[in-house]
Amino acid sequence: ARRRLARWAALHPTNVAQKVEFIVKHFQRNVAPLLAGQAKAMIVTSSRAAAVKYKLYFDEYVKKHGINDIAALVAFSGDVLGKDVSDSQRDYPAERKFNETNMNPGLHGRELPAAFDTPEYRFMIVANKFQTGFDQKKLVAMYLDKKVSGVEAVQTLSRLNRTSPGKDTTYVVDFAN
C-alpha cells in the first residue's frame, strides 16, 4: 500500500508539473548559458510511466511558455500503455501505446545518442535506459526523481564527469534521495 501511495504521489500531475517548471527554470537560469550555450541535462525518472509523464508535461510546458530553444528526448524500452499515464489532467485510451518512436518524432531515423548530440535537443528524459553507460560530454546537469544508491548512484552521477572544453561546473538536483 505504501508503494502504491508513493507511486501515486510521485506521478500526480501537480507534482510532475511543478518539478518540470522548476527544472526548466533552473536549466534556463543556471545551465543553458554554459558551454557556449550548448550544455545539456538529463532527467532520471523512477519508471517508464514516469518518463512518459515527464515528457508530456515537459513538452506542454515549453510550448505553453513559448520556449523554442529547449527540446527533450525520452528514452525507455518497450511500450507504456495509456492507462498507466492517464491522470486527472489527461485521459488516454487504455490501449494507447507510448514508446520512443512516437514520443520522439524529430529523430528522423537517427539514434537517440546521435540526436541528443545536436543543438536541437537539450534534455534527455530517461527511465533506466541511458542512466548508466551513456557518454555525452556536454551533459552538465542531472535532475534525479528516482532513489539511487550504491553502485547505481555512482554510475548514474558519473554521466556528468565527462570532460568537455569549458566544462567546469555540474549540477545535480535530487528530488528523491
mmCIF file of C-alpha atoms in Angstrom:
data_model
loop_
_atom_site.group_PDB
_atom_site.id
_atom_site.type_symbol
_atom_site.label_atom_id
_atom_site.label_comp_id
_atom_site.label_asym_id
_atom_site.label_seq_id
_atom_site.Cartn_x
_atom_site.Cartn_y
_atom_site.Cartn_z
ATOM 1 C CA ALA A 1 0.000 0.000 0.000
ATOM 2 C CA ARG A 2 2.873 2.368 0.825
ATOM 3 C CA ARG A 3 4.484 1.717 -2.544
ATOM 4 C CA ARG A 4 1.227 2.361 -4.390
ATOM 5 C CA LEU A 5 0.623 5.563 -2.451
ATOM 6 C CA ALA A 6 4.192 6.751 -3.106
ATOM 7 C CA ARG A 7 3.822 5.980 -6.827
ATOM 8 C CA TRP A 8 0.511 7.863 -6.945
ATOM 9 C CA ALA A 9 2.070 10.899 -5.251
ATOM 10 C CA ALA A 10 5.179 10.811 -7.446
ATOM 11 C CA LEU A 11 3.125 10.671 -10.653
ATOM 12 C CA HIS A 12 0.431 13.117 -9.538
ATOM 13 C CA PRO A 13 0.003 15.780 -12.243
ATOM 14 C CA THR A 14 0.625 18.673 -9.847
ATOM 15 C CA ASN A 15 3.829 17.069 -8.597
ATOM 16 C CA VAL A 16 5.184 16.364 -12.085
ATOM 17 C CA ALA A 17 4.114 19.785 -13.430
ATOM 18 C CA GLN A 18 5.823 21.632 -10.567
ATOM 19 C CA LYS A 19 9.020 19.636 -10.984
ATOM 20 C CA VAL A 20 9.049 20.283 -14.726
ATOM 21 C CA GLU A 21 8.582 24.011 -14.121
ATOM 22 C CA PHE A 22 11.433 24.034 -11.597
ATOM 23 C CA ILE A 23 13.691 22.016 -13.923
ATOM 24 C CA VAL A 24 13.113 24.256 -16.940
ATOM 25 C CA LYS A 25 13.615 27.464 -14.939
ATOM 26 C CA HIS A 26 16.745 26.095 -13.236
ATOM 27 C CA PHE A 27 18.122 24.981 -16.583
ATOM 28 C CA GLN A 28 17.451 28.342 -18.238
ATOM 29 C CA ARG A 29 18.977 30.301 -15.360
ATOM 30 C CA ASN A 30 21.985 28.123 -14.491
ATOM 31 C CA VAL A 31 22.766 25.557 -17.174
ATOM 32 C CA ALA A 32 21.720 26.816 -20.616
ATOM 33 C CA PRO A 33 24.430 29.505 -20.846
ATOM 34 C CA LEU A 34 27.239 27.035 -20.091
ATOM 35 C CA LEU A 35 29.452 25.514 -22.801
ATOM 36 C CA ALA A 36 28.725 28.445 -25.116
ATOM 37 C CA GLY A 37 25.002 27.711 -24.903
ATOM 38 C CA GLN A 38 25.331 24.002 -25.691
ATOM 39 C CA ALA A 39 25.035 22.476 -22.190
ATOM 40 C CA LYS A 40 22.668 19.557 -21.806
ATOM 41 C CA ALA A 41 20.724 17.949 -18.977
ATOM 42 C CA MET A 42 19.264 14.591 -18.045
ATOM 43 C CA ILE A 43 16.097 13.891 -16.078
ATOM 44 C CA VAL A 44 16.298 10.480 -14.395
ATOM 45 C CA THR A 45 12.841 9.076 -13.611
ATOM 46 C CA SER A 46 11.735 6.149 -11.498
ATOM 47 C CA SER A 47 9.767 4.275 -14.163
ATOM 48 C CA ARG A 48 8.800 4.156 -17.808
ATOM 49 C CA ALA A 49 5.397 5.663 -16.940
ATOM 50 C CA ALA A 50 7.167 8.498 -15.116
ATOM 51 C CA ALA A 51 9.389 9.122 -18.148
ATOM 52 C CA VAL A 52 6.313 9.356 -20.374
ATOM 53 C CA LYS A 53 4.620 11.767 -17.961
ATOM 54 C CA TYR A 54 7.713 13.943 -17.688
ATOM 55 C CA LYS A 55 7.977 14.129 -21.493
ATOM 56 C CA LEU A 56 4.293 15.016 -21.898
ATOM 57 C CA TYR A 57 4.419 17.695 -19.204
ATOM 58 C CA PHE A 58 7.804 18.990 -20.412
ATOM 59 C CA ASP A 59 6.589 19.417 -24.000
ATOM 60 C CA GLU A 60 3.398 21.085 -22.776
ATOM 61 C CA TYR A 61 5.303 23.487 -20.512
ATOM 62 C CA VAL A 62 7.802 24.676 -23.128
ATOM 63 C CA LYS A 63 5.045 25.092 -25.719
ATOM 64 C CA LYS A 64 2.760 26.987 -23.320
ATOM 65 C CA HIS A 65 5.586 29.369 -22.371
ATOM 66 C CA GLY A 66 6.905 29.845 -25.918
ATOM 67 C CA ILE A 67 10.281 28.295 -25.125
ATOM 68 C CA ASN A 68 11.631 27.320 -28.518
ATOM 69 C CA ASP A 69 15.279 26.683 -27.712
ATOM 70 C CA ILE A 70 14.788 23.777 -25.304
ATOM 71 C CA ALA A 71 13.576 20.378 -26.505
ATOM 72 C CA ALA A 72 13.655 16.966 -24.858
ATOM 73 C CA LEU A 73 14.072 13.395 -25.958
ATOM 74 C CA VAL A 74 12.732 10.493 -23.928
ATOM 75 C CA ALA A 75 14.436 7.109 -23.613
ATOM 76 C CA PHE A 76 12.855 3.897 -22.342
ATOM 77 C CA SER A 77 12.353 0.381 -23.590
ATOM 78 C CA GLY A 78 9.106 -1.087 -24.866
ATOM 79 C CA ASP A 79 5.640 0.429 -24.708
ATOM 80 C CA VAL A 80 3.782 2.203 -21.910
ATOM 81 C CA LEU A 81 0.004 1.966 -22.031
ATOM 82 C CA GLY A 82 -2.273 4.983 -21.783
ATOM 83 C CA LYS A 83 -3.953 3.576 -18.674
ATOM 84 C CA ASP A 84 -0.578 3.802 -16.894
ATOM 85 C CA VAL A 85 -0.144 7.530 -17.573
ATOM 86 C CA SER A 86 -3.724 8.822 -17.506
ATOM 87 C CA ASP A 87 -4.484 11.196 -14.659
ATOM 88 C CA SER A 88 -6.887 13.967 -13.676
ATOM 89 C CA GLN A 89 -5.290 16.280 -16.276
ATOM 90 C CA ARG A 90 -5.110 13.796 -19.171
ATOM 91 C CA ASP A 91 -7.128 10.759 -20.035
ATOM 92 C CA TYR A 92 -5.702 8.470 -22.698
ATOM 93 C CA PRO A 93 -7.345 5.381 -24.153
ATOM 94 C CA ALA A 94 -6.208 2.412 -22.038
ATOM 95 C CA GLU A 95 -4.725 0.648 -25.063
ATOM 96 C CA ARG A 96 -2.816 3.678 -26.416
ATOM 97 C CA LYS A 97 0.890 2.894 -26.601
ATOM 98 C CA PHE A 98 3.625 5.373 -25.822
ATOM 99 C CA ASN A 99 7.131 4.461 -26.986
ATOM 100 C CA GLU A 100 10.388 6.082 -28.036
ATOM 101 C CA THR A 101 9.334 6.203 -31.674
ATOM 102 C CA ASN A 102 6.060 8.066 -31.242
ATOM 103 C CA MET A 103 7.315 10.284 -28.409
ATOM 104 C CA ASN A 104 10.439 11.422 -30.290
ATOM 105 C CA PRO A 105 9.043 12.376 -33.702
ATOM 106 C CA GLY A 106 12.049 14.576 -34.531
ATOM 107 C CA LEU A 107 14.512 11.684 -34.691
ATOM 108 C CA HIS A 108 14.076 11.193 -38.434
ATOM 109 C CA GLY A 109 15.824 7.817 -38.309
ATOM 110 C CA ARG A 110 18.651 8.956 -36.018
ATOM 111 C CA GLU A 111 19.603 7.013 -32.917
ATOM 112 C CA LEU A 112 18.869 8.767 -29.608
ATOM 113 C CA PRO A 113 22.533 9.433 -28.676
ATOM 114 C CA ALA A 114 23.225 10.974 -32.101
ATOM 115 C CA ALA A 115 20.120 13.169 -31.928
ATOM 116 C CA PHE A 116 20.935 14.240 -28.372
ATOM 117 C CA ASP A 117 24.380 15.342 -29.543
ATOM 118 C CA THR A 118 22.801 18.015 -31.781
ATOM 119 C CA PRO A 119 21.961 21.571 -30.630
ATOM 120 C CA GLU A 120 18.279 20.773 -31.238
ATOM 121 C CA TYR A 121 17.936 18.725 -28.019
ATOM 122 C CA ARG A 122 18.995 19.959 -24.595
ATOM 123 C CA PHE A 123 17.283 17.348 -22.375
ATOM 124 C CA MET A 124 17.179 13.567 -22.229
ATOM 125 C CA ILE A 125 14.451 12.093 -20.032
ATOM 126 C CA VAL A 126 15.353 8.535 -19.052
ATOM 127 C CA ALA A 127 13.955 5.514 -17.246
ATOM 128 C CA ASN A 128 16.924 3.177 -16.703
ATOM 129 C CA LYS A 129 17.976 3.326 -20.351
ATOM 130 C CA PHE A 130 20.988 5.673 -20.732
ATOM 131 C CA GLN A 131 21.046 6.185 -16.960
ATOM 132 C CA THR A 132 24.357 4.317 -16.946
ATOM 133 C CA GLY A 133 26.948 3.688 -19.620
ATOM 134 C CA PHE A 134 25.984 6.760 -21.656
ATOM 135 C CA ASP A 135 28.615 9.305 -22.611
ATOM 136 C CA GLN A 136 27.627 12.842 -23.542
ATOM 137 C CA LYS A 137 30.407 15.341 -22.926
ATOM 138 C CA LYS A 138 28.028 18.308 -22.869
ATOM 139 C CA LEU A 139 25.921 16.830 -20.058
ATOM 140 C CA VAL A 140 26.162 19.407 -17.272
ATOM 141 C CA ALA A 141 23.016 18.906 -15.175
ATOM 142 C CA MET A 142 21.130 15.942 -13.801
ATOM 143 C CA TYR A 143 17.691 16.051 -12.232
ATOM 144 C CA LEU A 144 17.045 12.903 -10.212
ATOM 145 C CA ASP A 145 13.498 11.835 -9.482
ATOM 146 C CA LYS A 146 14.470 8.311 -8.561
ATOM 147 C CA LYS A 147 16.062 6.827 -5.482
ATOM 148 C CA VAL A 148 19.592 5.716 -6.295
ATOM 149 C CA SER A 149 22.226 4.256 -4.013
ATOM 150 C CA GLY A 150 25.476 2.333 -4.068
ATOM 151 C CA VAL A 151 26.921 1.399 -7.432
ATOM 152 C CA GLU A 152 23.818 2.661 -9.252
ATOM 153 C CA ALA A 153 24.303 6.132 -7.722
ATOM 154 C CA VAL A 154 27.967 6.180 -8.752
ATOM 155 C CA GLN A 155 27.200 5.015 -12.290
ATOM 156 C CA THR A 156 24.271 7.428 -12.680
ATOM 157 C CA LEU A 157 26.082 10.505 -11.402
ATOM 158 C CA SER A 158 29.165 9.569 -13.401
ATOM 159 C CA ARG A 159 27.292 10.567 -16.557
ATOM 160 C CA LEU A 160 28.265 14.123 -15.576
ATOM 161 C CA ASN A 161 32.018 13.575 -15.238
ATOM 162 C CA ARG A 162 32.848 13.520 -18.953
ATOM 163 C CA THR A 163 35.176 16.365 -19.857
ATOM 164 C CA SER A 164 34.491 18.975 -22.471
ATOM 165 C CA PRO A 165 36.287 22.241 -23.276
ATOM 166 C CA GLY A 166 34.992 24.892 -20.888
ATOM 167 C CA LYS A 167 33.134 22.447 -18.666
ATOM 168 C CA ASP A 168 33.993 23.296 -15.078
ATOM 169 C CA THR A 169 30.576 23.132 -13.409
ATOM 170 C CA THR A 170 27.968 20.439 -12.960
ATOM 171 C CA TYR A 171 24.596 20.443 -11.242
ATOM 172 C CA VAL A 172 22.716 17.642 -9.527
ATOM 173 C CA VAL A 173 19.198 18.411 -8.355
ATOM 174 C CA ASP A 174 17.809 15.500 -6.373
ATOM 175 C CA PHE A 175 14.072 15.257 -5.748
ATOM 176 C CA ALA A 176 14.122 11.714 -4.344
ATOM 177 C CA ASN A 177 17.159 10.912 -2.188
#
